Amino acid sequence: MATGDAVLERKPRSRARFERKREDVLDAAAALIALHGVRGATLQEVATAVGLNTTSVTYYFRRKELLAAAVFERSLDRLRGMIAEAATEPGPRERVSRFIRLHVDLHARVIAGTAKPLVTLSDIRTLDEDLRRPLLDLYLDAFRLVRGFWGPFTDDAHKELCTARAHMLLEVVFWLPVWLARYAINDFGRVGRRIFTILDEGLAGKGTAWQPRLYSEDEIRAAMPPQEPGADNFLRVATRLINESGYRGASVVRIVEELNVTKGSFYHHLDAKDDLVLECFRQSYKRVAVAQWLAHRDGANEWERLSWAIATLVDIQFRADWPLTRTTALQALPADLRAEVVRRSDRIALRFMGTLVDGIRDGTINSIDPMIASQLILSTLNSAYDLKGWAARMPREQAIALYASTLADGVFDA
C-alpha cells in the first residue's frame, strides 16, 4: 500500500531531513499506538513527542488515520522481513525455531533501547475500509508466507492443518510482549527454546487421546452467577463487534441498532463505553473460569481436564455468536482498567498452569514449562475467533480437533 498520498505535494528543501523527521513522526506514533491503540494516539501527542506543532505533523500526514496506516505498513514490512529470513532455513522445524528466535531477540533489543517494537496489527481493523483493505491484503500475504514454512502441502487437508499452525504461531509471537518482559533478558534465549519445545512436542503425554467433552453454553451459563436481565444481549453483541472492528467499531449506536433498543436501555446497564469493554472482558474471563471448573470437576485426569476446557473454549470461539473478547481491545482501555483485565488474564493462566503442573506429575501431560505453556494456551484460545470462517468449512468437532492439535500434538508432522 502506497503512503505517498499522505504527504502534501510541496517539495521539502532537504529530502534527507524530511525523511528523518518523517521517521521520527512514525516512531512517535508507533509508540503511542502500542500503548493506547489508534484511538489513543492523537496528532497532538505525536507532535509533542517530536517537538512539532500539530499543523507541522500534517505536513507529513494529512490525517491521523493516514499516519496510523503508515505505522502498520512499516510494521508489516518488518514482519515480512523476519518471515523471509526464517524461510531461508531448510525445513519446517528450523524455520519455526528461527522465527521464534527473531521475535525473542527483537524484544530483547526493544527493552535494551536499540530497536523499536512492532505495533499490534489487529488494530488495523479500526481503520476505514479504504485504508484497512490494502493493509489486510499485506497481512494475508505475510500469513501465507508463514504457512509456507510447512510447505509444500501434500493435499488440501494438510494445507488446512498448516493454516491452523501458521495462525497459532503468529499469535504466539504477537502475544510475546504481554508476558516476556517478566523474564530477565539473559533468560530470553531459554524462553525461546522452551516455546519451541512446546510447539515441537505438544502438551499431550504419551498414551493420551483427544476425546474432549464439549460443555454447552447453557451448561456454562447455569454455573455462572446470575446476570442482570437484558445485560447478556448487550455484552454478546458488543463482544462480537469489538472482535470484528475494534473499540471504535463497537459503538453504542451499532449495538442498540442491532438489538433494536434505545440508547437509554444501554445506559441503564452501563454508564460508559469503557465500562462496556471492561464488562465484556469480565464476562469472558468468568466463562473461561467456569469452563475450567467444569472440566476439573468432571475430568478423570489432568489431560482430560485441560483438553476439555480447551475444546469447549475453542468451540465458543468458532461458534462466534458470543465469543470471548479479543485481548486486542485492551489498548482502548485506560491504564487502571487495563491493569484489571491483565490481572484477570493472569489468574486464568495460573489455573491452566496448575493443571499443567499436576498433569506433568501424573504423566498425562508432557514435561514442558507450565508457565510458558499457559501463555501459549491463552494466545491460541484468544485468536481462535479469527479462524471461525476456516472452521465453518468442516464439521465442528473436526475443526476443534484440528486447531487444538497445534497445542496437543505440536505444529509438526510426526
Coordinates of C-alpha atoms in Angstrom, one line a residue:
M1 CA 0.0 0.0 0.0
A2 CA 1.5 3.3 -1.0
T3 CA 1.5 6.0 1.6
G4 CA 2.9 8.8 -0.5
D5 CA -0.5 10.3 -0.8
A6 CA -0.2 11.0 2.9
V7 CA 2.4 13.7 2.1
L8 CA 1.5 17.1 0.8
E9 CA 2.6 18.0 -2.7
R10 CA 5.1 20.7 -1.5
K11 CA 8.7 19.6 -2.1
P12 CA 10.9 19.6 1.1
R13 CA 14.1 21.7 1.0
S14 CA 16.1 18.7 2.1
R15 CA 14.9 15.2 1.2
A16 CA 17.1 13.6 3.8
R17 CA 16.0 15.9 6.6
F18 CA 12.4 15.4 5.5
E19 CA 12.7 11.6 5.6
R20 CA 14.4 11.7 9.1
K21 CA 11.7 13.8 10.5
R22 CA 9.0 11.6 8.9
E23 CA 10.6 8.6 10.5
D24 CA 10.6 10.4 13.9
V25 CA 6.8 11.0 13.4
L26 CA 6.3 7.4 12.6
D27 CA 8.3 6.3 15.6
A28 CA 6.3 8.5 17.9
A29 CA 3.0 7.4 16.5
A30 CA 4.1 3.7 16.8
A31 CA 4.9 4.1 20.4
L32 CA 1.6 5.8 21.2
I33 CA -0.4 3.2 19.2
A34 CA 1.5 0.4 21.0
L35 CA 0.4 2.0 24.4
H36 CA -3.1 3.2 23.6
G37 CA -4.2 1.9 20.2
V38 CA -5.2 4.0 17.3
R39 CA -7.9 5.7 19.3
G40 CA -5.5 7.0 21.9
A41 CA -2.8 8.2 19.5
T42 CA -3.7 11.8 18.7
L43 CA -1.8 14.1 16.3
Q44 CA -1.2 16.5 19.1
E45 CA 0.5 13.8 21.2
V46 CA 2.6 12.8 18.2
A47 CA 3.6 16.4 17.6
T48 CA 4.6 16.9 21.2
A49 CA 6.7 13.8 21.1
V50 CA 8.8 15.0 18.1
G51 CA 8.9 18.7 19.1
L52 CA 6.5 19.9 16.4
N53 CA 3.1 21.5 16.5
T54 CA 0.0 19.7 15.1
T55 CA 0.0 21.7 11.9
S56 CA 3.6 20.7 11.2
V57 CA 2.7 17.0 11.6
T58 CA 0.1 17.3 8.9
Y59 CA 2.9 18.3 6.5
Y60 CA 3.9 14.6 6.7
F61 CA 0.5 13.0 7.2
R62 CA -2.8 14.9 6.5
R63 CA -4.9 12.8 8.9
K64 CA -4.3 10.6 11.9
E65 CA -5.7 7.6 10.0
L66 CA -3.1 8.0 7.3
L67 CA -0.3 8.2 9.9
A68 CA -1.7 5.0 11.6
A69 CA -1.8 3.2 8.2
A70 CA 1.8 4.1 7.6
V71 CA 2.8 2.8 11.0
F72 CA 1.0 -0.5 10.3
E73 CA 2.5 -0.8 6.9
R74 CA 6.0 -0.3 8.3
S75 CA 5.4 -3.0 10.9
L76 CA 4.1 -5.3 8.3
D77 CA 7.2 -4.7 6.2
R78 CA 9.4 -5.6 9.2
L79 CA 7.3 -8.7 9.9
R80 CA 7.7 -9.8 6.3
G81 CA 11.5 -9.3 6.6
M82 CA 11.6 -11.6 9.6
I83 CA 9.5 -14.2 7.8
A84 CA 11.7 -14.1 4.8
E85 CA 14.8 -14.6 7.0
A86 CA 13.2 -17.6 8.8
A87 CA 12.1 -19.0 5.4
T88 CA 15.8 -19.4 4.3
E89 CA 16.1 -22.4 6.8
P90 CA 16.0 -25.9 5.2
G91 CA 12.9 -27.3 7.0
P92 CA 9.8 -26.5 9.0
R93 CA 11.4 -27.0 12.4
E94 CA 14.3 -24.9 11.6
R95 CA 12.1 -22.2 10.1
V96 CA 9.8 -22.0 13.1
S97 CA 12.7 -22.0 15.5
R98 CA 14.4 -19.2 13.6
F99 CA 11.2 -17.2 13.5
I100 CA 10.7 -17.5 17.3
R101 CA 14.4 -16.5 17.9
L102 CA 14.0 -13.5 15.7
H103 CA 11.0 -12.3 17.8
V104 CA 12.6 -13.0 21.1
D105 CA 15.8 -11.2 20.0
L106 CA 13.7 -8.2 18.8
H107 CA 12.0 -7.9 22.3
A108 CA 15.5 -8.1 23.9
R109 CA 16.6 -5.2 21.7
V110 CA 13.4 -3.2 22.4
I111 CA 14.0 -3.5 26.1
A112 CA 17.6 -2.5 25.7
G113 CA 16.5 0.5 23.7
T114 CA 18.2 -0.5 20.4
A115 CA 15.1 -1.4 18.4
K116 CA 11.5 -0.3 18.0
P117 CA 8.7 -2.8 18.8
L118 CA 6.2 -4.0 16.2
V119 CA 2.8 -2.5 16.7
T120 CA -0.3 -4.6 17.4
L121 CA -1.5 -5.4 13.9
S122 CA -5.0 -6.3 15.0
D123 CA -5.8 -2.6 15.4
I124 CA -5.8 -2.4 11.6
R125 CA -9.5 -3.4 11.8
T126 CA -10.2 0.0 13.4
L127 CA -9.3 1.9 10.2
D128 CA -11.7 2.9 7.5
E129 CA -12.2 0.4 4.7
D130 CA -10.1 2.3 2.1
L131 CA -7.1 2.1 4.4
R132 CA -7.9 -1.2 6.1
R133 CA -8.2 -3.4 3.0
P134 CA -4.7 -2.9 1.5
L135 CA -3.2 -3.5 4.9
L136 CA -5.2 -6.7 5.4
D137 CA -4.0 -7.8 2.0
L138 CA -0.4 -7.3 3.1
Y139 CA -1.1 -9.2 6.3
L140 CA -2.7 -12.1 4.4
D141 CA 0.3 -12.3 2.1
A142 CA 2.5 -12.4 5.2
F143 CA 0.3 -15.2 6.7
R144 CA 0.6 -17.3 3.5
L145 CA 4.4 -16.9 3.7
V146 CA 4.4 -18.2 7.3
R147 CA 2.1 -21.1 6.3
G148 CA 4.7 -21.9 3.7
F149 CA 7.1 -22.8 6.5
W150 CA 5.4 -26.2 6.3
G151 CA 5.2 -26.4 2.5
P152 CA 4.9 -27.9 0.1
F153 CA 1.5 -29.2 1.1
T154 CA 0.7 -32.8 0.4
D155 CA -3.0 -32.3 -0.1
D156 CA -5.9 -29.9 0.8
A157 CA -6.2 -31.5 4.3
H158 CA -2.6 -30.8 5.0
K159 CA -3.0 -27.2 3.8
E160 CA -5.9 -26.7 6.2
L161 CA -3.8 -28.1 9.1
C162 CA -1.0 -25.8 8.2
T163 CA -3.4 -22.9 8.2
A164 CA -4.2 -23.6 11.8
R165 CA -0.5 -24.0 12.6
A166 CA 0.5 -20.7 11.0
H167 CA -2.3 -18.8 12.7
M168 CA -1.3 -20.3 16.1
L169 CA 2.4 -19.4 15.5
L170 CA 1.7 -15.8 14.6
E171 CA -0.5 -15.3 17.6
V172 CA 2.2 -16.8 19.9
V173 CA 4.8 -14.2 18.7
F174 CA 2.2 -11.4 18.8
W175 CA 1.3 -12.3 22.4
L176 CA 5.0 -12.3 23.5
P177 CA 5.2 -8.7 24.5
V178 CA 2.4 -9.2 27.1
W179 CA 4.5 -11.6 29.2
L180 CA 8.1 -11.9 28.0
A181 CA 9.2 -8.9 29.9
R182 CA 8.6 -10.7 33.2
Y183 CA 11.8 -12.6 32.5
A184 CA 15.3 -11.3 32.7
I185 CA 16.9 -10.5 29.3
N186 CA 19.5 -13.1 30.0
D187 CA 16.8 -15.8 30.2
F188 CA 15.2 -14.8 26.8
G189 CA 17.2 -17.4 24.9
R190 CA 16.0 -20.2 27.2
V191 CA 12.4 -18.9 26.9
G192 CA 12.6 -19.1 23.2
R193 CA 13.9 -22.6 23.3
R194 CA 11.1 -23.7 25.6
I195 CA 8.5 -22.1 23.4
F196 CA 9.9 -24.2 20.5
T197 CA 9.9 -27.4 22.6
I198 CA 6.1 -26.9 23.3
L199 CA 5.4 -26.3 19.6
D200 CA 7.6 -29.3 18.7
E201 CA 6.4 -31.9 21.3
G202 CA 2.9 -30.6 22.1
L203 CA 1.2 -30.8 25.5
A204 CA -0.4 -34.3 25.4
G205 CA 1.5 -37.0 27.2
K206 CA 2.2 -40.4 25.7
G207 CA -0.9 -42.6 25.5
T208 CA -3.4 -39.8 25.8
A209 CA -6.2 -39.4 23.4
W210 CA -8.1 -36.4 22.1
Q211 CA -11.7 -37.3 23.2
P212 CA -13.0 -34.0 24.6
R213 CA -16.3 -33.3 26.2
L214 CA -17.8 -30.1 24.9
Y215 CA -19.8 -28.1 27.5
S216 CA -22.7 -26.2 26.1
E217 CA -23.4 -22.5 26.5
D218 CA -26.3 -23.4 28.7
E219 CA -24.2 -25.5 31.0
I220 CA -21.7 -22.7 31.3
R221 CA -24.3 -20.1 32.0
A222 CA -26.0 -22.3 34.6
A223 CA -22.8 -22.4 36.5
M224 CA -22.2 -18.7 36.4
P225 CA -23.5 -16.0 38.9
P226 CA -26.9 -14.5 37.9
Q227 CA -26.7 -11.7 35.4
E228 CA -28.9 -8.6 35.4
P229 CA -31.8 -9.3 32.9
G230 CA -31.0 -7.9 29.5
A231 CA -27.3 -7.3 30.1
D232 CA -26.3 -10.6 28.3
N233 CA -27.7 -9.3 25.0
F234 CA -25.6 -6.1 25.2
L235 CA -22.5 -8.0 26.1
R236 CA -23.0 -10.6 23.4
V237 CA -23.4 -8.1 20.6
A238 CA -20.7 -5.8 21.9
T239 CA -18.1 -8.6 22.2
R240 CA -18.7 -9.7 18.6
L241 CA -18.4 -6.1 17.3
I242 CA -15.3 -5.4 19.4
N243 CA -13.7 -8.6 18.0
E244 CA -14.6 -7.7 14.4
S245 CA -14.0 -4.0 14.3
G246 CA -12.1 -3.0 17.5
Y247 CA -13.1 -0.5 20.1
R248 CA -14.4 2.1 17.6
G249 CA -16.5 -0.5 15.7
A250 CA -18.4 -1.4 18.9
S251 CA -20.3 2.0 19.0
V252 CA -23.3 2.4 21.2
V253 CA -25.3 3.3 18.1
R254 CA -24.4 0.0 16.3
I255 CA -25.2 -2.0 19.4
V256 CA -28.6 -0.5 20.0
E257 CA -29.4 -0.7 16.3
E258 CA -28.6 -4.4 16.2
L259 CA -30.7 -5.1 19.3
N260 CA -33.4 -2.7 18.2
V261 CA -33.5 -1.0 21.5
T262 CA -33.0 2.6 22.7
K263 CA -29.8 4.2 23.9
G264 CA -31.5 4.6 27.2
S265 CA -31.6 0.8 27.5
F266 CA -27.9 0.7 27.0
Y267 CA -27.1 3.3 29.6
H268 CA -29.5 1.6 32.0
H269 CA -27.0 -1.3 32.1
L270 CA -23.7 0.5 31.6
D271 CA -22.5 4.0 32.4
A272 CA -20.0 4.5 29.5
K273 CA -18.3 2.7 26.7
D274 CA -15.2 1.9 28.7
D275 CA -17.5 0.2 31.2
L276 CA -18.8 -1.9 28.3
V277 CA -15.4 -3.1 27.2
L278 CA -14.4 -3.9 30.7
E279 CA -17.6 -5.8 31.4
C280 CA -17.1 -7.8 28.1
F281 CA -13.7 -8.8 29.4
R282 CA -15.0 -9.7 32.9
Q283 CA -17.8 -11.8 31.4
S284 CA -15.3 -13.6 29.1
Y285 CA -13.0 -14.5 31.9
K286 CA -15.9 -15.7 34.0
R287 CA -16.9 -18.0 31.2
V288 CA -13.3 -19.3 30.8
A289 CA -13.1 -19.9 34.6
V290 CA -16.4 -21.8 34.5
A291 CA -15.2 -24.0 31.6
Q292 CA -12.0 -24.7 33.6
W293 CA -14.0 -25.5 36.7
L294 CA -16.5 -27.8 34.9
A295 CA -13.6 -29.7 33.3
H296 CA -11.8 -30.0 36.6
R297 CA -14.9 -31.3 38.2
D298 CA -15.7 -34.0 35.6
G299 CA -12.3 -35.0 34.2
A300 CA -10.7 -38.2 35.3
N301 CA -7.1 -37.0 34.9
E302 CA -5.3 -33.7 34.1
W303 CA -5.2 -34.2 30.4
E304 CA -8.9 -34.6 30.3
R305 CA -9.4 -31.5 32.4
L306 CA -7.1 -29.5 30.2
S307 CA -8.3 -30.8 26.8
W308 CA -12.0 -30.5 27.8
A309 CA -11.5 -26.9 28.8
I310 CA -9.5 -26.1 25.7
A311 CA -12.1 -27.8 23.4
T312 CA -15.0 -26.0 25.0
L313 CA -13.4 -22.6 24.7
V314 CA -12.3 -23.2 21.1
D315 CA -15.9 -24.2 20.3
I316 CA -17.2 -20.9 21.8
Q317 CA -14.8 -19.0 19.6
F318 CA -15.7 -21.0 16.4
R319 CA -19.5 -20.7 17.0
A320 CA -18.9 -16.9 17.2
D321 CA -22.4 -16.0 18.4
W322 CA -21.0 -14.9 21.7
P323 CA -17.2 -15.3 21.5
L324 CA -14.6 -14.4 24.1
T325 CA -13.4 -10.9 24.0
R326 CA -10.2 -10.5 22.0
T327 CA -7.3 -9.1 24.0
T328 CA -6.7 -6.5 21.3
A329 CA -9.4 -4.4 22.9
L330 CA -7.1 -3.9 25.9
Q331 CA -5.4 -0.9 24.2
A332 CA -8.6 1.1 24.2
L333 CA -9.0 0.9 28.0
P334 CA -7.5 3.4 30.4
A335 CA -4.4 2.2 32.3
D336 CA -6.2 1.3 35.5
L337 CA -8.9 -0.7 33.8
R338 CA -6.4 -2.4 31.5
A339 CA -4.5 -3.5 34.6
E340 CA -7.6 -5.2 36.0
V341 CA -8.0 -7.1 32.7
V342 CA -4.4 -8.2 32.8
R343 CA -4.8 -9.4 36.4
R344 CA -7.8 -11.5 35.4
S345 CA -5.9 -12.9 32.4
D346 CA -3.0 -13.9 34.7
R347 CA -5.4 -15.7 37.0
I348 CA -6.7 -17.7 34.1
A349 CA -3.1 -18.5 33.1
L350 CA -2.4 -19.6 36.7
R351 CA -5.3 -22.0 36.6
F352 CA -4.1 -23.6 33.4
M353 CA -0.6 -23.7 34.8
G354 CA -1.9 -25.6 37.9
T355 CA -3.5 -28.2 35.6
L356 CA -0.3 -28.5 33.6
V357 CA 1.9 -29.0 36.7
D358 CA -0.4 -31.7 38.0
G359 CA -0.6 -33.3 34.6
I360 CA 3.2 -33.4 34.3
R361 CA 3.2 -35.2 37.7
D362 CA 0.6 -37.8 36.7
G363 CA 2.2 -38.4 33.3
T364 CA -0.8 -37.3 31.1
I365 CA 0.9 -34.0 30.1
N366 CA 4.4 -33.7 28.6
S367 CA 7.2 -32.3 30.7
I368 CA 7.2 -28.8 29.4
D369 CA 7.5 -25.3 31.0
P370 CA 4.0 -24.8 32.5
M371 CA 4.3 -21.0 32.8
I372 CA 5.2 -20.6 29.1
A373 CA 2.7 -23.3 28.1
S374 CA -0.2 -21.5 29.9
Q375 CA 0.6 -18.3 27.9
L376 CA 0.6 -20.3 24.6
I377 CA -2.8 -21.7 25.6
L378 CA -4.2 -18.2 26.2
S379 CA -2.9 -16.9 22.9
T380 CA -4.2 -19.8 20.9
L381 CA -7.7 -19.6 22.5
N382 CA -7.7 -15.8 22.1
S383 CA -7.1 -16.0 18.4
A384 CA -9.4 -18.9 17.6
Y385 CA -12.2 -16.4 16.8
D386 CA -10.3 -15.2 13.7
L387 CA -10.5 -18.7 12.2
K388 CA -14.3 -19.1 12.5
G389 CA -14.6 -18.9 8.7
W390 CA -11.9 -21.6 8.3
A391 CA -13.7 -23.7 10.9
A392 CA -17.1 -23.3 9.1
R393 CA -15.7 -25.3 6.2
M394 CA -15.7 -28.5 8.1
P395 CA -17.6 -30.4 10.8
R396 CA -17.4 -28.6 14.1
E397 CA -15.7 -31.4 16.0
Q398 CA -13.1 -31.8 13.2
A399 CA -12.3 -28.1 13.2
I400 CA -11.9 -28.1 17.0
A401 CA -9.6 -31.1 16.9
L402 CA -7.5 -29.7 14.0
Y403 CA -7.0 -26.4 15.7
A404 CA -6.4 -27.8 19.1
S405 CA -3.8 -30.2 17.7
T406 CA -1.4 -27.3 17.5
L407 CA -1.4 -27.4 21.3
A408 CA -2.0 -31.1 21.9
D409 CA 0.4 -32.6 19.4
G410 CA 2.6 -29.7 18.3
V411 CA 2.9 -28.0 14.9
F412 CA 5.0 -30.5 13.1
D413 CA 4.2 -33.8 11.3
A414 CA 5.2 -36.9 13.2

